[in-house]
Coordinates of C-alpha atoms and ligand atoms in Angstrom, one line a residue:
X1 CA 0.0 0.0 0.0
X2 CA 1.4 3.2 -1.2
X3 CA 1.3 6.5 1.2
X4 CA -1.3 8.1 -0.4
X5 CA -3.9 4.9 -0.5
X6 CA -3.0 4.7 3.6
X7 CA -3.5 7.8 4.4
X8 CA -7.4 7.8 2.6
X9 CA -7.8 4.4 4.3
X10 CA -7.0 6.0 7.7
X11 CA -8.7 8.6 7.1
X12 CA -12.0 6.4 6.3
X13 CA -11.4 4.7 9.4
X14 CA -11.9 8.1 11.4
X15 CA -9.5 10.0 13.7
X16 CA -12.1 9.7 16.3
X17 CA -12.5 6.0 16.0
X18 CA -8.6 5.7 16.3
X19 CA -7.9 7.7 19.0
X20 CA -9.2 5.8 21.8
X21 CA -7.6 2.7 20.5
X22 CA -4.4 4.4 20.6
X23 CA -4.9 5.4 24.2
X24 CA -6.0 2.0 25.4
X25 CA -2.9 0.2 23.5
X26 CA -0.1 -0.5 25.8
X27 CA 2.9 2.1 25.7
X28 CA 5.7 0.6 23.6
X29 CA 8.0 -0.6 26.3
X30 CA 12.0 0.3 26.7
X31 CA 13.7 -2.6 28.3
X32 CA 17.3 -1.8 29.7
X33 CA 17.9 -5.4 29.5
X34 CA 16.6 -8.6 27.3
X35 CA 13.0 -9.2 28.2
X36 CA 13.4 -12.6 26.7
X37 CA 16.0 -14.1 29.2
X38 CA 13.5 -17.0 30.3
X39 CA 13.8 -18.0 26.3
X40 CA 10.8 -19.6 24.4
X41 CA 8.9 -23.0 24.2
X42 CA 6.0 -24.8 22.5
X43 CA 3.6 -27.1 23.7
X44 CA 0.4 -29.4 22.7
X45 CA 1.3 -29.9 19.1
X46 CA -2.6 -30.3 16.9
X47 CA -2.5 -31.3 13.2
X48 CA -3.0 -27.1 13.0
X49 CA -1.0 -25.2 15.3
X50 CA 0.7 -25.4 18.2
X51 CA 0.8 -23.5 21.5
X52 CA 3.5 -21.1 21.7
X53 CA 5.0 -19.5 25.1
X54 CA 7.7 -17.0 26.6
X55 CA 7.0 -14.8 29.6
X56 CA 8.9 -11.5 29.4
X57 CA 11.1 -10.8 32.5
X58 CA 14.1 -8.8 32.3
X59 CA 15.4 -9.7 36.5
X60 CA 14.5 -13.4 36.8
X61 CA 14.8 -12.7 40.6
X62 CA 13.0 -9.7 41.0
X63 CA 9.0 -9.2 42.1
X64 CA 7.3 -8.7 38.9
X65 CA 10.4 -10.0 36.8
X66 CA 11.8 -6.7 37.2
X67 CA 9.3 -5.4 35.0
X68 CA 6.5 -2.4 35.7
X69 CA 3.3 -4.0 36.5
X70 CA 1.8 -2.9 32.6
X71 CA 0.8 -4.3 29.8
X72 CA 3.1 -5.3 27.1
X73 CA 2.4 -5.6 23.4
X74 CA 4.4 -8.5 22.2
X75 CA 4.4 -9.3 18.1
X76 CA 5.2 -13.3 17.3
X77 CA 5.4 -15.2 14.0
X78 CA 5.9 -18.5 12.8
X79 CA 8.0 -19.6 9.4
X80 CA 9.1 -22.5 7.7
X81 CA 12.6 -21.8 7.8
X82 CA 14.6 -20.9 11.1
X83 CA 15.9 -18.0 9.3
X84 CA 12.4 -16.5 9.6
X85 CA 12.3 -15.8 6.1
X86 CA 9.3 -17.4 4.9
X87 CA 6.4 -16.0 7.9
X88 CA 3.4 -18.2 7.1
X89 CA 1.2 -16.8 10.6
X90 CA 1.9 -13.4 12.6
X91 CA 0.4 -11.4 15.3
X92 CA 0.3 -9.5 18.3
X93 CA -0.9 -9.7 21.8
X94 CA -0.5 -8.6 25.3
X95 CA 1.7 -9.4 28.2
X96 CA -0.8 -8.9 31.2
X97 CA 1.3 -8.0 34.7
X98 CA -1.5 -10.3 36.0
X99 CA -0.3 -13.0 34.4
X100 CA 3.5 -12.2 35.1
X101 CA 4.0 -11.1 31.5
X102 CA 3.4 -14.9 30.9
X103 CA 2.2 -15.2 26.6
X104 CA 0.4 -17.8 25.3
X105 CA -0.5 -17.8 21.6
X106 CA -2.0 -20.6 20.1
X107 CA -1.0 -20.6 16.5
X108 CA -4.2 -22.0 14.2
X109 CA -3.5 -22.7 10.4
X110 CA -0.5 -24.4 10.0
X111 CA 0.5 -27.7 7.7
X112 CA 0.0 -30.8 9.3
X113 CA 3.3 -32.6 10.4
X114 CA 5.8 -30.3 9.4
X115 CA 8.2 -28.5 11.4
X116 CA 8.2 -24.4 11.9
X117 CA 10.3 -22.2 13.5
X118 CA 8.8 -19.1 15.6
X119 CA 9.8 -16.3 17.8
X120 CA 8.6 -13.1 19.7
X121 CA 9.5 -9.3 19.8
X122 CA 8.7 -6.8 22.6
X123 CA 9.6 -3.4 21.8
X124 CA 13.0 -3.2 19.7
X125 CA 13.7 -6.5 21.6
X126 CA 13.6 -10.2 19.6
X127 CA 13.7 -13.6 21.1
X128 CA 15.9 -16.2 20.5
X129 CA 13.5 -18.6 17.3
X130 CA 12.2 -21.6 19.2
X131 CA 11.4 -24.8 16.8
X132 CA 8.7 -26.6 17.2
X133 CA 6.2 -28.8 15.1
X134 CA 2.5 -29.7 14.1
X135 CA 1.0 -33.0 14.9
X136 CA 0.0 -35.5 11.7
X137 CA -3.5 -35.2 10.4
X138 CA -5.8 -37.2 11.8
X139 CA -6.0 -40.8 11.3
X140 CA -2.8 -40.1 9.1
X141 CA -0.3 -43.1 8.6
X142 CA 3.1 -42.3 10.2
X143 CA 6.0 -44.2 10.0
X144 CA 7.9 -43.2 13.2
X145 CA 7.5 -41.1 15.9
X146 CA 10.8 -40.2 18.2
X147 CA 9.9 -39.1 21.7
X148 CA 11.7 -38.2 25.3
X149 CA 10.2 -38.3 28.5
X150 CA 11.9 -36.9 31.7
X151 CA 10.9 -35.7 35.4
X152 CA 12.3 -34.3 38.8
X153 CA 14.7 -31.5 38.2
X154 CA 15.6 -30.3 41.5
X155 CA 17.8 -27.7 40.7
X156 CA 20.0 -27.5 43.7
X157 CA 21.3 -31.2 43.3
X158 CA 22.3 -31.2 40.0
X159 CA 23.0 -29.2 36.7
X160 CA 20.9 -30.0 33.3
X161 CA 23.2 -31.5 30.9
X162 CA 20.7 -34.2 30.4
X163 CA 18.3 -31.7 28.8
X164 CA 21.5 -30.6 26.2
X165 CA 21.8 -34.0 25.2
X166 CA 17.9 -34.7 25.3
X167 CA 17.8 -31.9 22.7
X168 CA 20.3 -32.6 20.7
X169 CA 18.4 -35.8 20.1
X170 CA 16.1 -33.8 17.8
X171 CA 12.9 -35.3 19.2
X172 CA 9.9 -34.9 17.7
X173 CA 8.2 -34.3 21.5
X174 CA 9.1 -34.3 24.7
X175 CA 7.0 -35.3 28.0
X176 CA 7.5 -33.8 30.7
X177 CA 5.9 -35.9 33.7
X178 CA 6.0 -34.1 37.1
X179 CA 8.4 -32.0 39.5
X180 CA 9.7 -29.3 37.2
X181 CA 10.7 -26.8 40.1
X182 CA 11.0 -28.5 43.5
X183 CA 8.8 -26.0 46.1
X184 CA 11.7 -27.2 49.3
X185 CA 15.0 -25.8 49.4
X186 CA 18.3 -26.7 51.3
X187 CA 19.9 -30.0 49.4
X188 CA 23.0 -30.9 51.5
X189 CA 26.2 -30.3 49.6
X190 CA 24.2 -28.7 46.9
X191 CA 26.0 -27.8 43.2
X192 CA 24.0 -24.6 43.3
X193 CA 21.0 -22.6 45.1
X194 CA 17.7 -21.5 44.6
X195 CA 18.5 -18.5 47.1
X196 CA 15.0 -18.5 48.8
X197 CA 13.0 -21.1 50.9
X198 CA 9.9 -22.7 50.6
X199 CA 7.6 -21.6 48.2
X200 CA 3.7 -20.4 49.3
X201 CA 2.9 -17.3 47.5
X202 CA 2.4 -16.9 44.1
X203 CA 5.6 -14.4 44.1
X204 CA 7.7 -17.1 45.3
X205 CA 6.3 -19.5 42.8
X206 CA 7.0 -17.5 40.1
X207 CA 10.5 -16.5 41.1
X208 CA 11.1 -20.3 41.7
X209 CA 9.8 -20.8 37.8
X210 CA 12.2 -18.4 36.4
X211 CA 15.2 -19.6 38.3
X212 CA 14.8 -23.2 37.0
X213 CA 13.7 -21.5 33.3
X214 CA 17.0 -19.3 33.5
X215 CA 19.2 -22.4 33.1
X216 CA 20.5 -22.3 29.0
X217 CA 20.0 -26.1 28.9
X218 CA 16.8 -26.1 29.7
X219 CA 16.2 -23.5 27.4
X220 CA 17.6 -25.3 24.7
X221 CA 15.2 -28.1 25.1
X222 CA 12.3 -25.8 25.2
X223 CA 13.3 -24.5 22.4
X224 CA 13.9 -27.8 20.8
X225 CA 10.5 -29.1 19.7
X226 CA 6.6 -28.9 21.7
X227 CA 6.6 -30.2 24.7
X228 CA 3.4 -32.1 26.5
X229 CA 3.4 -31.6 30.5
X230 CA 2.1 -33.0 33.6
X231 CA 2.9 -31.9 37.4
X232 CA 3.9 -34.1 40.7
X233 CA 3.6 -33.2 43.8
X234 CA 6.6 -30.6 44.3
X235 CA 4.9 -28.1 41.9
X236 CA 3.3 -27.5 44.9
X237 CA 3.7 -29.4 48.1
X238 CA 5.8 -32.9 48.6
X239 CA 3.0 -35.4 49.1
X240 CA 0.2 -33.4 49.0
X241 CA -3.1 -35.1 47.6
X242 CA -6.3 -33.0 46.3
X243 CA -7.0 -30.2 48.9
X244 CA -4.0 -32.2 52.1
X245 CA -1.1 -31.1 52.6
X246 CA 1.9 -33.1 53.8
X247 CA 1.7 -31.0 57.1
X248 CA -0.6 -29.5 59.5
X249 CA -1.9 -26.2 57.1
X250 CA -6.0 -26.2 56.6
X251 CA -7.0 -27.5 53.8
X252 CA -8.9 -24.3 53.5
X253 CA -5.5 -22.1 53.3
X254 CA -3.7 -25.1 51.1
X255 CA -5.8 -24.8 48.9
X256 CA -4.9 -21.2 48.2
X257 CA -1.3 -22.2 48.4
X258 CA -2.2 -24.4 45.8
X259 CA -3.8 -22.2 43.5
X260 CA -0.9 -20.0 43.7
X261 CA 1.0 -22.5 42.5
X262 CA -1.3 -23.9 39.6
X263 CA -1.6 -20.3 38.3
X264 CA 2.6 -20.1 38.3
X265 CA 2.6 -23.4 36.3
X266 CA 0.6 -22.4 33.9
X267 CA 2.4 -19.0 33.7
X268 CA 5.5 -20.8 32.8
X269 CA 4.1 -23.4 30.6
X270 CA 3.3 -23.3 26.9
X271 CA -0.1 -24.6 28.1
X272 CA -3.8 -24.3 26.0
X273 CA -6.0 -21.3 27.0
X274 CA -8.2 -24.5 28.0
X275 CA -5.8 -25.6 30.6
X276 CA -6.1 -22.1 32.3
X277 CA -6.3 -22.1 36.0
X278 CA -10.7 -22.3 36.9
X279 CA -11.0 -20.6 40.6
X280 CA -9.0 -23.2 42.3
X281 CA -8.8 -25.6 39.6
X282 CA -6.8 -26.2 36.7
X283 CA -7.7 -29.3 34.7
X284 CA -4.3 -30.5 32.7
X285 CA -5.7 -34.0 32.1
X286 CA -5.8 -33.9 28.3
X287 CA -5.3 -36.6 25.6
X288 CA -3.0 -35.9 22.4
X289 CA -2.6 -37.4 19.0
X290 CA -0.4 -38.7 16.6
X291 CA -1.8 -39.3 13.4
X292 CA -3.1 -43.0 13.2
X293 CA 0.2 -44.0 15.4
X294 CA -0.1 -42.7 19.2
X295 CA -2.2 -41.0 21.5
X296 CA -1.2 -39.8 24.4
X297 CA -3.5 -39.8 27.7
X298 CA -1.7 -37.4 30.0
X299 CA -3.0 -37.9 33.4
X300 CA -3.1 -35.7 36.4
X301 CA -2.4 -38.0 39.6
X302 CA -2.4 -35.1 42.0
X303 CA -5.0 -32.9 42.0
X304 CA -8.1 -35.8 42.6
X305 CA -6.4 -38.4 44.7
X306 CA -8.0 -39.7 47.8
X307 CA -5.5 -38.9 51.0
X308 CA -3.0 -41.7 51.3
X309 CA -3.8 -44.7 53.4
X310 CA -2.2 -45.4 56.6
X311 CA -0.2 -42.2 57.5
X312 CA 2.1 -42.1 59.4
X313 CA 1.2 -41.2 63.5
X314 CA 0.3 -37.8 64.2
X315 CA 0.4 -36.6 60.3
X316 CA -2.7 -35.2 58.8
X317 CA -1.5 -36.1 55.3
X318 CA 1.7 -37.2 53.2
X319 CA 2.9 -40.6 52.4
X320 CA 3.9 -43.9 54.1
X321 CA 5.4 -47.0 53.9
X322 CA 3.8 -50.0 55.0
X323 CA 3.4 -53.5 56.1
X324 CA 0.3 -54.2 53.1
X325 CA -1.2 -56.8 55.7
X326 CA -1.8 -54.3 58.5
X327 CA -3.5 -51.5 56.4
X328 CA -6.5 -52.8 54.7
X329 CA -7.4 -49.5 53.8
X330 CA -5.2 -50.1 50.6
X331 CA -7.8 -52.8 49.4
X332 CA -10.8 -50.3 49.7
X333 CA -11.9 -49.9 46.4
X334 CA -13.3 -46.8 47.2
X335 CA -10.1 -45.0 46.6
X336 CA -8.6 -43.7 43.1
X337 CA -5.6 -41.7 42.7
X338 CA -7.0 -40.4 39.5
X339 CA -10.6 -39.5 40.9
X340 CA -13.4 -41.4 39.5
X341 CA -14.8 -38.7 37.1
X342 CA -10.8 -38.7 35.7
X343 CA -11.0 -42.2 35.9
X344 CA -14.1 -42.6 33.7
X345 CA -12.3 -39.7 31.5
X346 CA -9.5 -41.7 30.5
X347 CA -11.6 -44.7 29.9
X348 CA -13.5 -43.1 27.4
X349 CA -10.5 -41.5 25.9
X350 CA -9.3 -45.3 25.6
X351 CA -12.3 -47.0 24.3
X352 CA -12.2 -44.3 21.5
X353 CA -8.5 -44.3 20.3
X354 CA -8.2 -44.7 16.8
X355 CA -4.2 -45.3 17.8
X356 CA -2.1 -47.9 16.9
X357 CA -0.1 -47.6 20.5
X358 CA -1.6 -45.8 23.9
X359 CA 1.1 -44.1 26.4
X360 CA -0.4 -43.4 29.6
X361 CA 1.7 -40.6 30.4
X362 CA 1.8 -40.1 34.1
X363 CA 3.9 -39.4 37.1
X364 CA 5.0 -42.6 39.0
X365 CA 5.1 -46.4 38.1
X366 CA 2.4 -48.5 38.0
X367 CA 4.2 -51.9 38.7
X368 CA 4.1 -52.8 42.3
X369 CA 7.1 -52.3 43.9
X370 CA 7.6 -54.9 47.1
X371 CA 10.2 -53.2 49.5
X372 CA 10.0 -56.5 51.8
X373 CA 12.4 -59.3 50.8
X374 CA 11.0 -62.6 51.2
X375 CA 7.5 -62.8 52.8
X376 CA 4.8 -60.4 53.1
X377 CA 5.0 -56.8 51.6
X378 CA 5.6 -53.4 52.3
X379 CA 4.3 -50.5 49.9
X380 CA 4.9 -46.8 49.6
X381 CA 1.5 -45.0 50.1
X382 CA 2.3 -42.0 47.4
X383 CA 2.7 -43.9 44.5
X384 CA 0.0 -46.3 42.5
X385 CA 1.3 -49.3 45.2
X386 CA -1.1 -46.7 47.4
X387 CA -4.2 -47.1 45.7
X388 CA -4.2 -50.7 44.1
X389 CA -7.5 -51.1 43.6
X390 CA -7.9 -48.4 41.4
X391 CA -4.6 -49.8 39.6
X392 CA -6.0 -53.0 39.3
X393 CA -9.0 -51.7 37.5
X394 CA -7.2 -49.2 35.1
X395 CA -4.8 -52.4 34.3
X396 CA -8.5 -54.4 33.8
X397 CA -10.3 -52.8 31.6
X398 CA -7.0 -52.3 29.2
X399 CA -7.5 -55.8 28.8
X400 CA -11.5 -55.9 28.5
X401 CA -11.5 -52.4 26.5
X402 CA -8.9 -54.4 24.2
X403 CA -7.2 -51.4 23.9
X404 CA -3.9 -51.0 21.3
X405 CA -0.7 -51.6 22.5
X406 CA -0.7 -49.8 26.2
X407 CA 2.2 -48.3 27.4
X408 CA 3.3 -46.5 30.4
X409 CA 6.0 -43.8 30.8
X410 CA 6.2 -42.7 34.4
X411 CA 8.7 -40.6 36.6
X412 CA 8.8 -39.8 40.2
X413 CA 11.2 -42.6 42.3
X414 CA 14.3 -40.7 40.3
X415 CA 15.2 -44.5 38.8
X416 CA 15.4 -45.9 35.6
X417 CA 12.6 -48.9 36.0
X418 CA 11.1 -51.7 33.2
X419 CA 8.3 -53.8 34.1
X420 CA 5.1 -55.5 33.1
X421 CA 2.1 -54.5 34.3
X422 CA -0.6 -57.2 35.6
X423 CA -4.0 -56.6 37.0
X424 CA -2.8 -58.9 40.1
X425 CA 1.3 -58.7 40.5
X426 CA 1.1 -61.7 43.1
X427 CA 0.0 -64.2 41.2
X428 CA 2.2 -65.7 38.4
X429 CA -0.6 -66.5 35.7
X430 CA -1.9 -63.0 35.6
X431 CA -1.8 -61.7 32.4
X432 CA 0.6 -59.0 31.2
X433 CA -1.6 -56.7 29.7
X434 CA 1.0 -53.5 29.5
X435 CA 4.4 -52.6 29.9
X436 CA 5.6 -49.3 31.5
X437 CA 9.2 -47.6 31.7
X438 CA 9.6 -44.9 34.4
X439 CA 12.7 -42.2 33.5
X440 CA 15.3 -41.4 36.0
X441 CA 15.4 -37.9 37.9
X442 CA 16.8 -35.1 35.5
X443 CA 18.7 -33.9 38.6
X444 CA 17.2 -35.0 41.6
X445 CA 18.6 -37.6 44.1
X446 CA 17.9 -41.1 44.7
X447 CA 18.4 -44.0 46.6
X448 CA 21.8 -46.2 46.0
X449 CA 21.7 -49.0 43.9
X450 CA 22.8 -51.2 47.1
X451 CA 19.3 -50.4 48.2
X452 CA 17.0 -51.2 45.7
X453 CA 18.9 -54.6 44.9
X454 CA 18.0 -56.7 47.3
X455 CA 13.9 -56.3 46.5
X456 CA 14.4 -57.2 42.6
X457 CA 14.0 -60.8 43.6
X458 CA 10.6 -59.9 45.2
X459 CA 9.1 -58.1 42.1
X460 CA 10.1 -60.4 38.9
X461 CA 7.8 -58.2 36.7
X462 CA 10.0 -55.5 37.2
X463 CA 13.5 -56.0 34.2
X464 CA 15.3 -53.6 35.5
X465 CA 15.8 -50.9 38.3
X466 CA 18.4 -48.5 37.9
X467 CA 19.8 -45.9 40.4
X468 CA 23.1 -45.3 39.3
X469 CA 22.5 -42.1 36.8
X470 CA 20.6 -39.2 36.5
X471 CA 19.0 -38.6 32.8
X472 CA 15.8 -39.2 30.6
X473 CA 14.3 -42.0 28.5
X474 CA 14.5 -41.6 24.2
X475 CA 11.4 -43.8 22.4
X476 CA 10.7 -44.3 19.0
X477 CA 7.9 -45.9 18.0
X478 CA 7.5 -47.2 14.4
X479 CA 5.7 -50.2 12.4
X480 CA 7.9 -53.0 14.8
X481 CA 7.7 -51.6 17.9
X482 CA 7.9 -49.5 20.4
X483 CA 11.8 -49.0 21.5
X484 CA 13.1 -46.9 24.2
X485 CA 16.6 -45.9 25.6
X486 CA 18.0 -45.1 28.8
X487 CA 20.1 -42.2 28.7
X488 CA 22.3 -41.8 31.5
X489 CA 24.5 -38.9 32.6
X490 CA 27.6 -39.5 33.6
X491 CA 27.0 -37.0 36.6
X492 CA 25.7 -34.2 37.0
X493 CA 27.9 -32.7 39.4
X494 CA 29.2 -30.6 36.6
X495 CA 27.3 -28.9 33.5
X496 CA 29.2 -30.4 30.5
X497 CA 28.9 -34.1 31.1
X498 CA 28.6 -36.8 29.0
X499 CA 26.0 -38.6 28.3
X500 CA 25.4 -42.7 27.8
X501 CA 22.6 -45.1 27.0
X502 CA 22.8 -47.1 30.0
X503 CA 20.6 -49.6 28.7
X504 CA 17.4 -50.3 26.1
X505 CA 14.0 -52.0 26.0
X506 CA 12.1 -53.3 23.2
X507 CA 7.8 -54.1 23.2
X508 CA 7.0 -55.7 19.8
X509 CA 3.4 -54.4 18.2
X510 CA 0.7 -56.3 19.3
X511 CA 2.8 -58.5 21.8
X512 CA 2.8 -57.5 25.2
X513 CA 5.5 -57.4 27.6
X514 CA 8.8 -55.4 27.6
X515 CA 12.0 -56.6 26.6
X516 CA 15.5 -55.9 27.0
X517 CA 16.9 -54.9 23.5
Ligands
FE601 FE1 10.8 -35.9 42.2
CA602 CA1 8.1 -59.6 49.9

């Protein structure tokens, strides 16, 4: 449009119309430093768009992000190429100081199962170009899907070198299943600091978020392909379930705590508008897919669950471990972890996949896990081992549902673990009916190896447990199979460490049961 042709079509528009738009528009910000230093991500890949995120801060430690508490109009665009030449979608929209300066665009009209590149500006100020990708068409054949899932990043224990390698992988996804920021502070012998305590207002929840989202490896994987998320416990509270806390707080007050923390997450993830927090709420449970080759069912273990059974004396809430014979409140089948109305969500979202595989992606492993050798058992109340029932009936009606090659990818216990999954673990001619891997901790600590060996001999549906390394899990799903590996850093004591597969598991199509590959 020439001058002249602009200047008629402004002036058919009318000054007066124009003027109180001007007014209303945010100012057109001057940031002293990059506003983009949290970087950029993507999330919930469609056949048609993608979610994309960044959250402008300019002092990751500061109240407000060091920003003043008004709006901010922030342009993105998506291309083909990652030199940003060829801009197939662009817009604008605001950074709201209610929202921490937290943006989430969802990008509508792209190609099916092609990969974009996309990136922000905010002022004279430009992101770094995040890539990320759309989802096959529905019921589309796809030869090969490559996928990483990872969990518990406590940032004080170790550095993220995993998530350098994970994205140099080149995934076409990642899962992220639970304990992004850790809300405790105070590791002994720490390899760095979060510099503040225990997190309860939504201040300190944000400022926890943009410490962990400062770290450039992190970063990198964001900006590495979409990601698809799901929280733990220490989003919030360790062992909290529904509206208990692990200690003594009302449930009344936790629940504020908690929605402090639920709004945080979704500020710092590149979340749906759907998934927005509702009042104290914030439904995440979603299912995702793949063309004609996956779906995913990402579940939400947290914010449902019935209290644990059997705490521990004096404790209004938080988990346990017990002798299974003296707490027969495990066997009421009553309980869900899930909550039945997720419960009868997820069935549905089964019972209609058109997939050829179904990954269950979730927080913690569903195998049983016996920590008494020899007779009788003893079962951590946190985990599925504290609400069997409801386990036994997900693991059921896989089988009566007949549903397509289930598989579940898990966090949580900060182990590598393989197992077969059983509607009744204690009896040998149960059927496997699924197969499950959980990831070791991206950071976090765990157990020794000396102390999870001597309960393999009790729990022979479980191939392997691994506590030696930190690290994520690598799938690939294809015509074949479903393969995954177990990458393992060599520590992560130190930011540029190496990187191993440790070991690797094979489930053929169609044939349950996981193997060692
Ligand atoms: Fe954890
Ligand atoms: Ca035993």
């Amino acid at each position: 449009m020439d001058k002249r042709r602009f200047l008629q079509a402004l002036g058919a528009l009318g000054a007066a119309g124009l003027a109180p738009a001007c007014a209303t528009s945010p100012a057109p910000p001057a940031f002293d430093r990059d506003p983009f230093a949290l970087g950029v991500a993507s999330g919930y890949p469609a056949a048609d768009g993608v979610v994309l995120w960044t959250r402008l801060v300019t002092d990751p430690g500061a109240p407000g992000g060091g920003l003043d508490p008004v709006p901010v109009r922030v342009g993105w665009e998506v291309a083909r190429d990652e030199a940003m030449r060829e801009v197939v979608l662009r817009g604008t929209t605001t950074a709201d100081p209610a929202w921490a300066h937290a943006v989430h665009v969802e990008a509508r009209g792209l190609a099916p199962d092609r990969w974009y590149w996309y990136r922000f500006t905010a002022g004279d100020a430009r992101s770094p170009v995040g890539r990320t990708r759309t989802a096959p068409a529905a019921g589309a054949a796809v030869a090969r899907l490559r996928f990483v899932f990872a969990s518990c990043q406590h940032y004080e224990t170790g550095y993220y070198g995993a998530w350098r390698h994970a994205a140099a992988d080149a995934p076409d996804l990642v899962a992220f299943l639970g304990d992004y920021i850790y809300e405790s502070s105070g590791a002994r012998n720490p390899v760095r600091q979060h510099g503040a305590g225990e997190t309860y207002t939504l201040d300190e929840y944000r400022a926890r978020y943009a410490r962990y989202r400062s770290d450039a490896d992190l970063q990198a994987a964001h900006a590495a392909c979409p990601w698809i998320v799901t929280w733990d416990d220490h989003e919030v509270d360790n062992d909290y379930a529904g509206a208990q806390p692990e200690d003594d707080m009302p449930p009344g007050e936790f629940l504020l705590r908690r929605a402090a923390a639920y709004r945080a997450y979704y500020e710092h993830m590149p979340l749906p508008a759907a998934m927005r927090p509702n009042g104290l709420r914030m439904r995440i449970h979603t299912a995702l897919d793949w063309g004609a080759l996956a779906r995913f069912h990402v579940l939400d273990d947290r914010q449902y669950r019935d209290v644990q059974a059997c705490l521990r004396p004096g404790q209004a809430g938080g988990s346990n471990t017990v002798d299974v014979a003296s707490c027969p409140a495990l066997a009421d089948a009553g309980r869900s972890l899930l909550g039945r109305e997720q419960e009868r969500w997820l069935e549905a979202s089964l019972a209609s996949s058109p997939a050829g595989w179904n990954i269950l992606a979730q927080q913690t492993p569903l195998a049983q896990f016996d920590q008494q050798p020899g007779p009788g058992r003893r079962a951590w109340t946190d985990g599925w081992d504290g609400y069997p029932a409801a386990r036994r009936r997900l693991l059921e009606y896989l089988a009566a549902a007949r549903v397509a090659n289930p598989f579940a990818i898990g966090g949580d216990v900060h182990v590598f673990t393989a197992a077969d999954l059983k509607p009744d673990f204690d009896d040998a001619a149960s059927p496997v009916v699924a197969s499950e891997v959980a990831c070791t901790a991206i950071s976090s600590r765990s157990w020794p190896q000396e102390r999870v060996d001597p309960f393999l001999a009790d729990n022979p549906h479980i191939k392997l447990i691994d506590a030696r390394r930190r690290g994520y899990a690598r799938a690939e799903i294809t015509a074949r199979g479903l393969a995954v590996d177990l990458r393992g850093m060599q520590s992560v004591a130190a930011p540029d460490a190496a990187c191993d597969t440790t070991a690797s598991f094979f489930v053929a199509a169609g044939r349950a049961g996981i193997e060692r590959a």
